[in-house]
Coordinates of N, CA and C in Angstrom, one line a residue:
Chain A
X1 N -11.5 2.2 -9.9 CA -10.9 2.9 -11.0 C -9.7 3.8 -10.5
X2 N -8.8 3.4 -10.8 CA -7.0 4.2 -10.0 C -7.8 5.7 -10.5
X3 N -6.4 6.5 -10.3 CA -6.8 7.6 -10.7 C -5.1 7.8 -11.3
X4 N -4.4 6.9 -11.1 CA -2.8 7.1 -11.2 C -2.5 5.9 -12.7
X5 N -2.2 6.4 -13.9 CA -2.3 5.2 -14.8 C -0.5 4.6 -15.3
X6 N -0.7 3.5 -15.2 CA 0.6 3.0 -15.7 C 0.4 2.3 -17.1
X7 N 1.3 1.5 -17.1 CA 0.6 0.7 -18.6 C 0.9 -0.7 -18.3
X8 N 0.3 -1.4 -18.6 CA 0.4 -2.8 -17.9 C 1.5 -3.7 -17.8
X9 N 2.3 -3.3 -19.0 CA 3.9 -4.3 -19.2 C 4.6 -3.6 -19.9
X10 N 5.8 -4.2 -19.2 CA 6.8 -3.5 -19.6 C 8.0 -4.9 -19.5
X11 N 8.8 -4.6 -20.5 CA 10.0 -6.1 -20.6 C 11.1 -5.6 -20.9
X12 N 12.0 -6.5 -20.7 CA 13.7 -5.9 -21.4 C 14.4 -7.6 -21.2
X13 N 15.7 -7.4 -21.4 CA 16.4 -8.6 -21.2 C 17.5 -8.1 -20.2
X14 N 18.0 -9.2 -19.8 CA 19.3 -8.7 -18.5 C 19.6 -8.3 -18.8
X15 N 20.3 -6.9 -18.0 CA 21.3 -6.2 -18.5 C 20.5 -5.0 -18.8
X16 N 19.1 -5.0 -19.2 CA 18.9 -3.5 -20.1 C 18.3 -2.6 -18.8
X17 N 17.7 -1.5 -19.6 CA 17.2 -0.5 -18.5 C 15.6 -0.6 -19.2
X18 N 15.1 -0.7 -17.7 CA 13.6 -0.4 -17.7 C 12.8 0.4 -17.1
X19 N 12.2 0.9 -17.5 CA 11.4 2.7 -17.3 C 9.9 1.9 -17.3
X20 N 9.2 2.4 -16.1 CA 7.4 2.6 -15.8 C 7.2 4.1 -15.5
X21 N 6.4 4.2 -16.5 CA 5.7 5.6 -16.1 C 4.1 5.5 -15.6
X22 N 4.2 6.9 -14.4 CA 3.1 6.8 -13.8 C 2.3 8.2 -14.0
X23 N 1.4 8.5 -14.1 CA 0.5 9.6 -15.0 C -0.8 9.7 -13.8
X24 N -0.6 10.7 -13.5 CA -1.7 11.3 -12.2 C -1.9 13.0 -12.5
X25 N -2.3 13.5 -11.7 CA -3.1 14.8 -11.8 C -2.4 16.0 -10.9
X26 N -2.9 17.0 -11.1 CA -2.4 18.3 -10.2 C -3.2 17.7 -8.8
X27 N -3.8 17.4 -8.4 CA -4.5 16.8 -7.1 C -3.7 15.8 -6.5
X28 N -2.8 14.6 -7.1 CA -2.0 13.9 -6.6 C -0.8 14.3 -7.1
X29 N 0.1 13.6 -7.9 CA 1.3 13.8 -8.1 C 1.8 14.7 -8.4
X30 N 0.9 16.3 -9.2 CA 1.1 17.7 -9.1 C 1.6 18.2 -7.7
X31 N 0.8 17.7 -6.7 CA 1.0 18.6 -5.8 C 1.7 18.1 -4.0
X32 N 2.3 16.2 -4.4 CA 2.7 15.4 -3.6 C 3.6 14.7 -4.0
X33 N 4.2 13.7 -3.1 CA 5.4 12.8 -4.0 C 4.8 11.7 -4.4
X34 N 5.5 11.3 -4.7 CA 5.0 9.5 -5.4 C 6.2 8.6 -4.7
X35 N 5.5 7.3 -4.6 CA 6.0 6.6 -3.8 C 5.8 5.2 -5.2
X36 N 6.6 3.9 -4.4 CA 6.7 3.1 -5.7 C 7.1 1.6 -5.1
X37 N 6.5 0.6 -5.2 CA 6.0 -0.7 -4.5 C 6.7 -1.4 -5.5
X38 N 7.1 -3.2 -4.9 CA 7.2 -3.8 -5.4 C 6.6 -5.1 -5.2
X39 N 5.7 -5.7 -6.0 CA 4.8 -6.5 -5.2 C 5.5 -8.1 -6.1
X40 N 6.1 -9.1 -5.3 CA 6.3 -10.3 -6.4 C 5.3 -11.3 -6.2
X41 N 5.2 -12.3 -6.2 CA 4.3 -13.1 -6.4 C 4.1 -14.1 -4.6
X42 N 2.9 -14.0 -4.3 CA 2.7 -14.9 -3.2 C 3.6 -13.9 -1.6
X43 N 3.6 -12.5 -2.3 CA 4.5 -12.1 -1.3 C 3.5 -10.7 -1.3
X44 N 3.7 -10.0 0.2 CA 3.3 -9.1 0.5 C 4.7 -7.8 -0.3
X45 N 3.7 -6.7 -0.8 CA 4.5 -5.5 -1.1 C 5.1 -5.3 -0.3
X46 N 6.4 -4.1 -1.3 CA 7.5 -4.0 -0.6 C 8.0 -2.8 -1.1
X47 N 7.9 -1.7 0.0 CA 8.2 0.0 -0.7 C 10.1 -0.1 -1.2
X48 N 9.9 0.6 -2.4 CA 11.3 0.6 -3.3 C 11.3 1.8 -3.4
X49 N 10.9 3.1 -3.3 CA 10.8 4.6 -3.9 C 10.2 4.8 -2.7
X50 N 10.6 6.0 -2.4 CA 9.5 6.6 -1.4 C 9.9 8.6 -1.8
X51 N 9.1 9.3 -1.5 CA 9.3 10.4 -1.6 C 10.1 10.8 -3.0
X52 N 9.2 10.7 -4.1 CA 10.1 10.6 -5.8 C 11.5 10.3 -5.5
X53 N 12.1 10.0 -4.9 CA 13.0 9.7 -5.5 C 14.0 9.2 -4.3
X54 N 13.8 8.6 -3.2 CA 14.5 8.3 -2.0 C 14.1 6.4 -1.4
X55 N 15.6 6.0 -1.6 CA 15.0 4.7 -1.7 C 15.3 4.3 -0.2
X56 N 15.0 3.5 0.5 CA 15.0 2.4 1.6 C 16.4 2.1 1.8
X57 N 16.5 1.7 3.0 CA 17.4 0.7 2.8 C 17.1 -0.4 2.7
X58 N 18.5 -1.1 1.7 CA 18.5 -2.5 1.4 C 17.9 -2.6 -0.2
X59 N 17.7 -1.4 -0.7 CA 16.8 -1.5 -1.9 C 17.9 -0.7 -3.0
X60 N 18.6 -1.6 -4.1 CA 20.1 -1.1 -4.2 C 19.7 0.0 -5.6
X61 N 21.0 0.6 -5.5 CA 21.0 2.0 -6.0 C 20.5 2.1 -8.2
X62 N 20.2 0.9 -8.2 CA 20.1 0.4 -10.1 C 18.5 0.8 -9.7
X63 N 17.9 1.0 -9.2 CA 16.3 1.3 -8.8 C 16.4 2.7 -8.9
X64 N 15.4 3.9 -9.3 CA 15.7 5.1 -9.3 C 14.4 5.4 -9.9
X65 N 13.9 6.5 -9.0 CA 12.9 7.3 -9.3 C 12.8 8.7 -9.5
X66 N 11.9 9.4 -10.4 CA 11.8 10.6 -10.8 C 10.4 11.2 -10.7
X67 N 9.9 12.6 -10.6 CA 9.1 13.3 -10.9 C 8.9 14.6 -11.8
X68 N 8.4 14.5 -12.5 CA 7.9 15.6 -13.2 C 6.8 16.0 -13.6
X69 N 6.4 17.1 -12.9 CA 4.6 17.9 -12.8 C 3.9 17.0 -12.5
X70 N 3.0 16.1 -13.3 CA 2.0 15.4 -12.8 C 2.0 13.8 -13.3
X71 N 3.6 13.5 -13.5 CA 4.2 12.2 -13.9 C 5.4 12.2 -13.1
X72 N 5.6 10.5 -13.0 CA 6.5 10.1 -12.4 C 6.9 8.9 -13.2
X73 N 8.4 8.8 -12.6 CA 8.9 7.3 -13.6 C 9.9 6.6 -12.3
X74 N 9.7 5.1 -12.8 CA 10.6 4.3 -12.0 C 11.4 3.6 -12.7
X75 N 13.0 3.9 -12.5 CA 13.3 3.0 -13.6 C 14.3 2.1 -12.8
X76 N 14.7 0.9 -13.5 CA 14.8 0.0 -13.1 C 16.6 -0.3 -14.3
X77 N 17.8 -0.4 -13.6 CA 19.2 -0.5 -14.3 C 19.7 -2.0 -14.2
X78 N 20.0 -2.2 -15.4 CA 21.0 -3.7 -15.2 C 19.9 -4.7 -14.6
X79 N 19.0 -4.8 -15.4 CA 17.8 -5.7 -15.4 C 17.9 -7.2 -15.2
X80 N 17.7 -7.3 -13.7 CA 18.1 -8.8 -13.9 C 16.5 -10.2 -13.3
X81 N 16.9 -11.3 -13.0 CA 15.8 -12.3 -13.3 C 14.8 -11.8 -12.0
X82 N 15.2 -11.5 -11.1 CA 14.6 -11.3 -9.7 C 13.5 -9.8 -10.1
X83 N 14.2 -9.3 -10.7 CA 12.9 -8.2 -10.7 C 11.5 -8.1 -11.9
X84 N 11.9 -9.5 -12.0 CA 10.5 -10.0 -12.7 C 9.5 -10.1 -11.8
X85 N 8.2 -9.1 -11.6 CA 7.4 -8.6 -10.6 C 6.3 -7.8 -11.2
X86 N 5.4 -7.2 -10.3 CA 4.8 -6.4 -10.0 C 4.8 -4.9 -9.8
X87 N 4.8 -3.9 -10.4 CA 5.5 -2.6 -9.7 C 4.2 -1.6 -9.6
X88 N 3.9 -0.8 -8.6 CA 2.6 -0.1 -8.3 C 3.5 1.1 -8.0
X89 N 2.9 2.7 -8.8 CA 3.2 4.1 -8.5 C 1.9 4.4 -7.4
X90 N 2.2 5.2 -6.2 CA 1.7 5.8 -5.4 C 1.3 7.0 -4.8
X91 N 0.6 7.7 -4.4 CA 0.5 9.5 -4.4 C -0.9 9.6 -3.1
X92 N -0.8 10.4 -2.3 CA -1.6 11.0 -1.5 C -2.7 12.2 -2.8
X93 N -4.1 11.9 -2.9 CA -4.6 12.5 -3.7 C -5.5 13.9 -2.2
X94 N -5.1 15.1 -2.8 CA -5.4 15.7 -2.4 C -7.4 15.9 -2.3
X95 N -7.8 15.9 -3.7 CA -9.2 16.2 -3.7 C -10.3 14.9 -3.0
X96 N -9.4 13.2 -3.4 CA -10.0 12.5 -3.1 C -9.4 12.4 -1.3
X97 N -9.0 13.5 -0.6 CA -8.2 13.0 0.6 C -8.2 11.6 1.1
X98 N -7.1 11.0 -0.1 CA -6.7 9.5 0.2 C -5.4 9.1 -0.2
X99 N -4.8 7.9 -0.4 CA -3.9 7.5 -0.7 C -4.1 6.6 -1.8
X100 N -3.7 7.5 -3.2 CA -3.7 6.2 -4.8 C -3.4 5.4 -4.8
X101 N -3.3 4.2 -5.5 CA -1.9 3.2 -5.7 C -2.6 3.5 -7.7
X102 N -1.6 3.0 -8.2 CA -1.5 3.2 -9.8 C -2.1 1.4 -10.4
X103 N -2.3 1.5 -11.7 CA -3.1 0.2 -11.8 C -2.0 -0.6 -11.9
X104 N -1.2 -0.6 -12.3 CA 0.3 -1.7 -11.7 C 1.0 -2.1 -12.9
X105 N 2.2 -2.5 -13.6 CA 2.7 -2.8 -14.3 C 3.6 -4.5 -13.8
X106 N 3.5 -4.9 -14.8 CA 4.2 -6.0 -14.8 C 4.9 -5.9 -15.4
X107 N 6.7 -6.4 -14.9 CA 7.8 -6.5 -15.7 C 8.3 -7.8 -15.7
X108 N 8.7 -8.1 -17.3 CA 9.0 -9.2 -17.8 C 10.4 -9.4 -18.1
X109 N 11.0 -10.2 -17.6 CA 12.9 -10.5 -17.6 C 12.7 -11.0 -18.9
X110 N 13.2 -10.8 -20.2 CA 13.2 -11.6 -21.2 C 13.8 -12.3 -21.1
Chain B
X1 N 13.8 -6.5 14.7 CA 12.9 -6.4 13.6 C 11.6 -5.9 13.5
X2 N 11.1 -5.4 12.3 CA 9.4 -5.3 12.3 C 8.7 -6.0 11.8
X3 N 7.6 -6.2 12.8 CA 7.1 -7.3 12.5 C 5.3 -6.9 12.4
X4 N 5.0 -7.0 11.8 CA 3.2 -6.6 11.4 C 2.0 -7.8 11.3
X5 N 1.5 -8.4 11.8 CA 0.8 -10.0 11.8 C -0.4 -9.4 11.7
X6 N -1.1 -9.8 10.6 CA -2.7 -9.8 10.8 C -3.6 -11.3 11.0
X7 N -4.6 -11.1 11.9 CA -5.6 -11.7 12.3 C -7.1 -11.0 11.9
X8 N -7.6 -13.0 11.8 CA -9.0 -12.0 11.7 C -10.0 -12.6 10.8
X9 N -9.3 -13.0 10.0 CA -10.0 -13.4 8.5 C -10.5 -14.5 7.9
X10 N -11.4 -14.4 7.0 CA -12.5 -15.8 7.1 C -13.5 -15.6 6.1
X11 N -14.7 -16.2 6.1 CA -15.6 -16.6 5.3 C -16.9 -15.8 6.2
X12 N -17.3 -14.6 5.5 CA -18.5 -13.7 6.1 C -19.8 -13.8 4.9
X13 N -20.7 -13.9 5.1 CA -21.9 -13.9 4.2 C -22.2 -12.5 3.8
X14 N -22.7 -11.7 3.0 CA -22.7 -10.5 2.1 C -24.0 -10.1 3.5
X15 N -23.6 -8.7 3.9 CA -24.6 -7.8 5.3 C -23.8 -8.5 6.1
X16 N -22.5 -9.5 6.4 CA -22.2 -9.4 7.8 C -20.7 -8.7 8.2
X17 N -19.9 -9.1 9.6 CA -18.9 -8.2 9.7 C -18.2 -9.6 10.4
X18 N -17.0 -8.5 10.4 CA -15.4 -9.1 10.9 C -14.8 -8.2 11.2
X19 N -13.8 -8.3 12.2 CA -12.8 -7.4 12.4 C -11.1 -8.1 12.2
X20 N -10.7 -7.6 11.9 CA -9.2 -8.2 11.6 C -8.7 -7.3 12.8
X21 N -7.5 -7.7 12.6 CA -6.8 -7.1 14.1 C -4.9 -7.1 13.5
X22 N -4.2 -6.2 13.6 CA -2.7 -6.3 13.2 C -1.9 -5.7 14.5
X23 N -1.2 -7.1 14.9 CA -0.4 -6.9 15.8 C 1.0 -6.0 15.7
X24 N 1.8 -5.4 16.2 CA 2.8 -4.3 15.6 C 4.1 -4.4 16.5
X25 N 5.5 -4.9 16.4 CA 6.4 -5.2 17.3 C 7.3 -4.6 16.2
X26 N 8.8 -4.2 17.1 CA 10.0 -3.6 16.3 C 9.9 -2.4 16.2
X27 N 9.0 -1.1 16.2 CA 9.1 -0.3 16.1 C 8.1 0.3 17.2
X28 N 8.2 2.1 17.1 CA 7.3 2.7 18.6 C 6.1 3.0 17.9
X29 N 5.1 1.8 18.4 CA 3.7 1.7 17.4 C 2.8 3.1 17.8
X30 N 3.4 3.9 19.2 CA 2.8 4.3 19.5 C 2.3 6.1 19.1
X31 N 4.3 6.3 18.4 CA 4.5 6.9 17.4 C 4.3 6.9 15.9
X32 N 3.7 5.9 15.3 CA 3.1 5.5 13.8 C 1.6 5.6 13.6
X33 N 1.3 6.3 12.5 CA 0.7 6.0 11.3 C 0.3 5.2 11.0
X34 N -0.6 4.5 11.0 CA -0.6 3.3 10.5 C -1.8 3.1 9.5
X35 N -1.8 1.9 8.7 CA -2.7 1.9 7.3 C -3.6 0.7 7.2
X36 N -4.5 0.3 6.5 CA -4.8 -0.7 5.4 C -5.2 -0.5 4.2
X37 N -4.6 -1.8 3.8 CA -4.7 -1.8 2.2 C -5.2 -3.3 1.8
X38 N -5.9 -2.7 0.5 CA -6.5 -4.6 0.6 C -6.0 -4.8 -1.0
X39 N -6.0 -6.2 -1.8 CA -5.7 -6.4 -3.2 C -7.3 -7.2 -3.0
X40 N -7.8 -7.0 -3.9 CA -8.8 -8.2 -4.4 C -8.2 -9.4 -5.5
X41 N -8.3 -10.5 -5.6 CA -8.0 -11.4 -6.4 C -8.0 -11.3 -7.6
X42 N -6.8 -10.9 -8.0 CA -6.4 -10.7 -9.5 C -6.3 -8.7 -10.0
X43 N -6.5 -8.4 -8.8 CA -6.3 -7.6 -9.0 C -5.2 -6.0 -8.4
X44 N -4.9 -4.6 -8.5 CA -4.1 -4.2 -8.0 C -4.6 -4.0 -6.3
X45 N -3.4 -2.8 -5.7 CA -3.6 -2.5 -4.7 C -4.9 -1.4 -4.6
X46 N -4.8 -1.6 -3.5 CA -6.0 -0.3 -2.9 C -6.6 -0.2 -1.3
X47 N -6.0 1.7 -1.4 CA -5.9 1.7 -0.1 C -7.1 1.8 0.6
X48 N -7.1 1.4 2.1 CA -9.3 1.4 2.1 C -8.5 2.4 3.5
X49 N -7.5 3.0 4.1 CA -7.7 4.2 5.0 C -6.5 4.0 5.6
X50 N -6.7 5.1 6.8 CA -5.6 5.1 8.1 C -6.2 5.9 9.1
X51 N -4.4 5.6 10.3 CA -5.2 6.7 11.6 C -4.0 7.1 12.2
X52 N -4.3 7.7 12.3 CA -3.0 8.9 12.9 C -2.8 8.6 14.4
X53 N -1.8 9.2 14.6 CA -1.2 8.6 16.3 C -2.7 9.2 17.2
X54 N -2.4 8.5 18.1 CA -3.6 9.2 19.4 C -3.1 10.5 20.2
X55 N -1.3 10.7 20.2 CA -1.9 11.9 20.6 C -1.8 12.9 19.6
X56 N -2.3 12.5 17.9 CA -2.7 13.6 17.3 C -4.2 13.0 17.1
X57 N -4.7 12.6 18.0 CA -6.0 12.5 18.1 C -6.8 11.9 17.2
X58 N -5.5 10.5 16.8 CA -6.5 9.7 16.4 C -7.0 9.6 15.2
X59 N -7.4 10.4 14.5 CA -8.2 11.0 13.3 C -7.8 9.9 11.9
X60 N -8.9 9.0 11.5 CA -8.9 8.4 10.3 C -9.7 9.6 9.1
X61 N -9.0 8.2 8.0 CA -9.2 9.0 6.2 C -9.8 7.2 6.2
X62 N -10.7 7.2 5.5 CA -11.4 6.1 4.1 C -11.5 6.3 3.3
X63 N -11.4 5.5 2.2 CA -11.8 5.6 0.7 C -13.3 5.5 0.3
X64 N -13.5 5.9 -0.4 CA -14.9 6.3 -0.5 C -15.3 5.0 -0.6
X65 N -15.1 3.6 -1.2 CA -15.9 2.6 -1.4 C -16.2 1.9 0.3
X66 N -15.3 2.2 1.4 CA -15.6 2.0 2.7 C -16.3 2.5 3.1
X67 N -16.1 4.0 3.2 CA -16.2 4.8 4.1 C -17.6 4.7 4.8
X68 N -17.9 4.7 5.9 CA -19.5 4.9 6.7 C -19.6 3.0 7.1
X69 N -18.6 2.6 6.4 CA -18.6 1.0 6.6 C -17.6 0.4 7.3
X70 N -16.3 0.9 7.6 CA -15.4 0.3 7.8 C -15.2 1.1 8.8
X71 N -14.4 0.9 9.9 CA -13.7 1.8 10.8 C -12.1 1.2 11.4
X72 N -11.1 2.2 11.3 CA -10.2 1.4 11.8 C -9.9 2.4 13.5
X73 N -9.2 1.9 14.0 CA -8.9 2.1 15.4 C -8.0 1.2 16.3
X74 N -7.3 1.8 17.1 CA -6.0 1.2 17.6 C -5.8 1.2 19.2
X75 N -5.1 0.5 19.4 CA -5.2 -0.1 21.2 C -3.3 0.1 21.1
X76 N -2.8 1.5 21.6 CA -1.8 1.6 21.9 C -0.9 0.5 22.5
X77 N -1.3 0.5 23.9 CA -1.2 -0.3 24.9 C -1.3 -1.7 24.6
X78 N -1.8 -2.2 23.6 CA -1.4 -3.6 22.9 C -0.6 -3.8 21.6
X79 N -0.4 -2.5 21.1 CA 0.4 -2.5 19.7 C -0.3 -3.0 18.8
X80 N -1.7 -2.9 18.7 CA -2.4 -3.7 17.7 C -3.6 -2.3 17.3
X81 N -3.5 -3.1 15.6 CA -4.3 -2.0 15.0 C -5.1 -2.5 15.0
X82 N -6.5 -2.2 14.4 CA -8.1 -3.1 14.4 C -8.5 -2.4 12.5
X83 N -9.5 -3.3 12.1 CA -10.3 -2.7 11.0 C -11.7 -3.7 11.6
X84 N -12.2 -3.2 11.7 CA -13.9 -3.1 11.9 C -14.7 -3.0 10.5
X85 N -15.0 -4.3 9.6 CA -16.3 -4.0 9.0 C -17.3 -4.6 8.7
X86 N -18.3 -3.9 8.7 CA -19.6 -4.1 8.6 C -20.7 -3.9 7.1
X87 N -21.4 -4.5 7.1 CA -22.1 -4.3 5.6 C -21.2 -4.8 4.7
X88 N -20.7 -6.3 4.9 CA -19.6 -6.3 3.7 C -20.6 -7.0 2.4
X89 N -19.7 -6.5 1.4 CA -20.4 -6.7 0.3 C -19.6 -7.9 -0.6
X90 N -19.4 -8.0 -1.7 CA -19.1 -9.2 -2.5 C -17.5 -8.9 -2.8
X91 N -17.7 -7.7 -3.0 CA -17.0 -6.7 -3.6 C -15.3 -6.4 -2.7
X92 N -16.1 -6.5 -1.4 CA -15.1 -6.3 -0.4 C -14.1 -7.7 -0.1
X93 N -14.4 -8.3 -0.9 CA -13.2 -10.0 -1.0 C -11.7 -9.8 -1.6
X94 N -11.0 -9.7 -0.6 CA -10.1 -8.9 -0.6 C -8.6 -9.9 0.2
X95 N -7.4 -9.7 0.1 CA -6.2 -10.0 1.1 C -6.4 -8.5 1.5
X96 N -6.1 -8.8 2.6 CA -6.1 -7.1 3.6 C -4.4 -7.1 4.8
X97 N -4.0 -6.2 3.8 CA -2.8 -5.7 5.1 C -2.6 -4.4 5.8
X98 N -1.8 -5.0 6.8 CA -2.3 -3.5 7.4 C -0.3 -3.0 7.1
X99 N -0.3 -1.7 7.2 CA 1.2 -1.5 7.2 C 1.1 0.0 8.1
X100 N 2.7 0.2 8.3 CA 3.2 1.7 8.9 C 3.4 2.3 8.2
X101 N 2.7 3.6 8.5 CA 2.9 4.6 7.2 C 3.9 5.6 7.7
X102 N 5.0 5.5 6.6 CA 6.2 6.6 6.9 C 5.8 8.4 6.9
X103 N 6.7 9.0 7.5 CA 6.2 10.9 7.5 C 5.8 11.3 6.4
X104 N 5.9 10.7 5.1 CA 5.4 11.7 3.8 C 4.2 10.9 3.5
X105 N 3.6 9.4 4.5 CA 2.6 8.8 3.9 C 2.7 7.4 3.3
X106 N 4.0 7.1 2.7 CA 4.2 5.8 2.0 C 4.1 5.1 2.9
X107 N 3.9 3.8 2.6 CA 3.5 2.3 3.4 C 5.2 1.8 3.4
X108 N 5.6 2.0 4.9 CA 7.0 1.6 4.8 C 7.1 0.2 4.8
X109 N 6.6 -0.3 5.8 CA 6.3 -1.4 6.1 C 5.0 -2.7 6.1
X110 N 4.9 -4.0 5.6 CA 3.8 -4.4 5.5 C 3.7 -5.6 5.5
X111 N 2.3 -6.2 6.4 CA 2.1 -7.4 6.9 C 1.6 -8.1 5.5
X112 N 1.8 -9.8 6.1 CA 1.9 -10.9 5.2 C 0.2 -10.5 4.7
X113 N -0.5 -10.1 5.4 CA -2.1 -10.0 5.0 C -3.0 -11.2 5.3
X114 N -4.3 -11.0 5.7 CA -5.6 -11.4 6.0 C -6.4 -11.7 5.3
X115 N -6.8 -13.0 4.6 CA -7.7 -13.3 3.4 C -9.2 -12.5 4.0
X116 N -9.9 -12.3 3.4 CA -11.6 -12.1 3.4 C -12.4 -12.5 2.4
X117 N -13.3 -13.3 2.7 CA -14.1 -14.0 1.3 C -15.7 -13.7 1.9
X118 N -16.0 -12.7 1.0 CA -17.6 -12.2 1.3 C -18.3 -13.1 0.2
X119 N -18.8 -14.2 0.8 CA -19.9 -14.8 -0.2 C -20.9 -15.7 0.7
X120 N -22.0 -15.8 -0.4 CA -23.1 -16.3 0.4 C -23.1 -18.3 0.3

């Protein structure tokens, strides 16, 4: 049972903007950053967010993450077919001294 | 490049063990973090622990569904990480990767993964 909740899907059509929100506690994302995965199919994850809001290289700037108190959002610009995927929010949980991952969302390229 | 390869993985009957093993090139393994994480079939991620560099002594975290069961531990000198477990259960049928965990904790990096099938 996560302790980090997303909502299971989320869709748009090319071109639009897509928002996942991630909902954790004063024990993780209150009091840590959140981090944010992209898992596709038959493929090992792949960190897109790291530190709310600081992306990788190679991971282009239409990706963009936020925090606020004990929520976090990843959103996703100019929605195109490839980011039809898997997306997991992440947080170091203080009381459980471990590392969350969120129950995951799937995004649908309409 | 970085390169993370796990070994290891296979068909264990429920009370027995395996060890996977993740090899570590491209970066100073000796300076990382390092993690596992397993997905079960059909389902999300989840992290089962880590271990801190040796000369900060080493020190692992598990998740509670491991913990007392699994141990991870690392061979500098070979660049390879280890997960050690025992008592596996049904439950623990898992792809298992290992990755490097960046300064704030994220999983920067991550191997193709290691199937595990606990059944009798």
């Amino acid at each position: 049972q996560s302790v980090l909740t997303q909502p299971p899907s989320a869709s748009g059509t090319p071109g639009q903007r897509v928002t996942i929100s991630c909902s954790g506690s004063s024990s993780n994302i209150g009091s840590n950053t959140v981090d944010w995965y992209q898992e596709l199919p038959g493929t090992a994850p792949k960190l897109l967010i790291y530190s709310n809001d600081q992306r990788p290289s190679g991971v282009p700037d239409r990706l963009s993450g936020s925090k606020s108190g004990t929520s976090a959002s990843l959103a996703i610009s100019g929605l195109q077919s490839e980011d039809e995927s898997d997306y997991y929010c992440a947080a170091w949980d203080d009381s459980l001294n471990g590392y969350v991952f969120g129950t995951g969302t799937k995004v649908t390229v309409l | 490049e970085v390169q993370l390869v796990e070994s290891g993985g296979g068909l264990v009957k429920p009370g027995g063990s395996l060890r996977l093993s993740c090899a570590a090139s491209g970066f100073n393994y000796n300076d990382a973090f390092m993690s596992w994480v397993r997905q079960a079939p059909g389902k999300g991620l989840e992290w089962v622990g880590r271990i801190k560099t040796t000369v900060s002594g080493g020190a692992t975290d598990y998740a509670a569904p491991v913990k007392g069961r699994f141990t991870i531990s690392r061979h500098d000198s070979k660049n390879t990480l280890y997960l050690q477990m025992n008592g596996l259960k049904t439950e623990d049928t898992a792809l298992y990767y290992c990755a490097w965990v960046g300064r704030t904790g994220f999983m920067y990096k991550w191997g193709q993964g290691a199937p595990v099938t606990v059944s009798s």
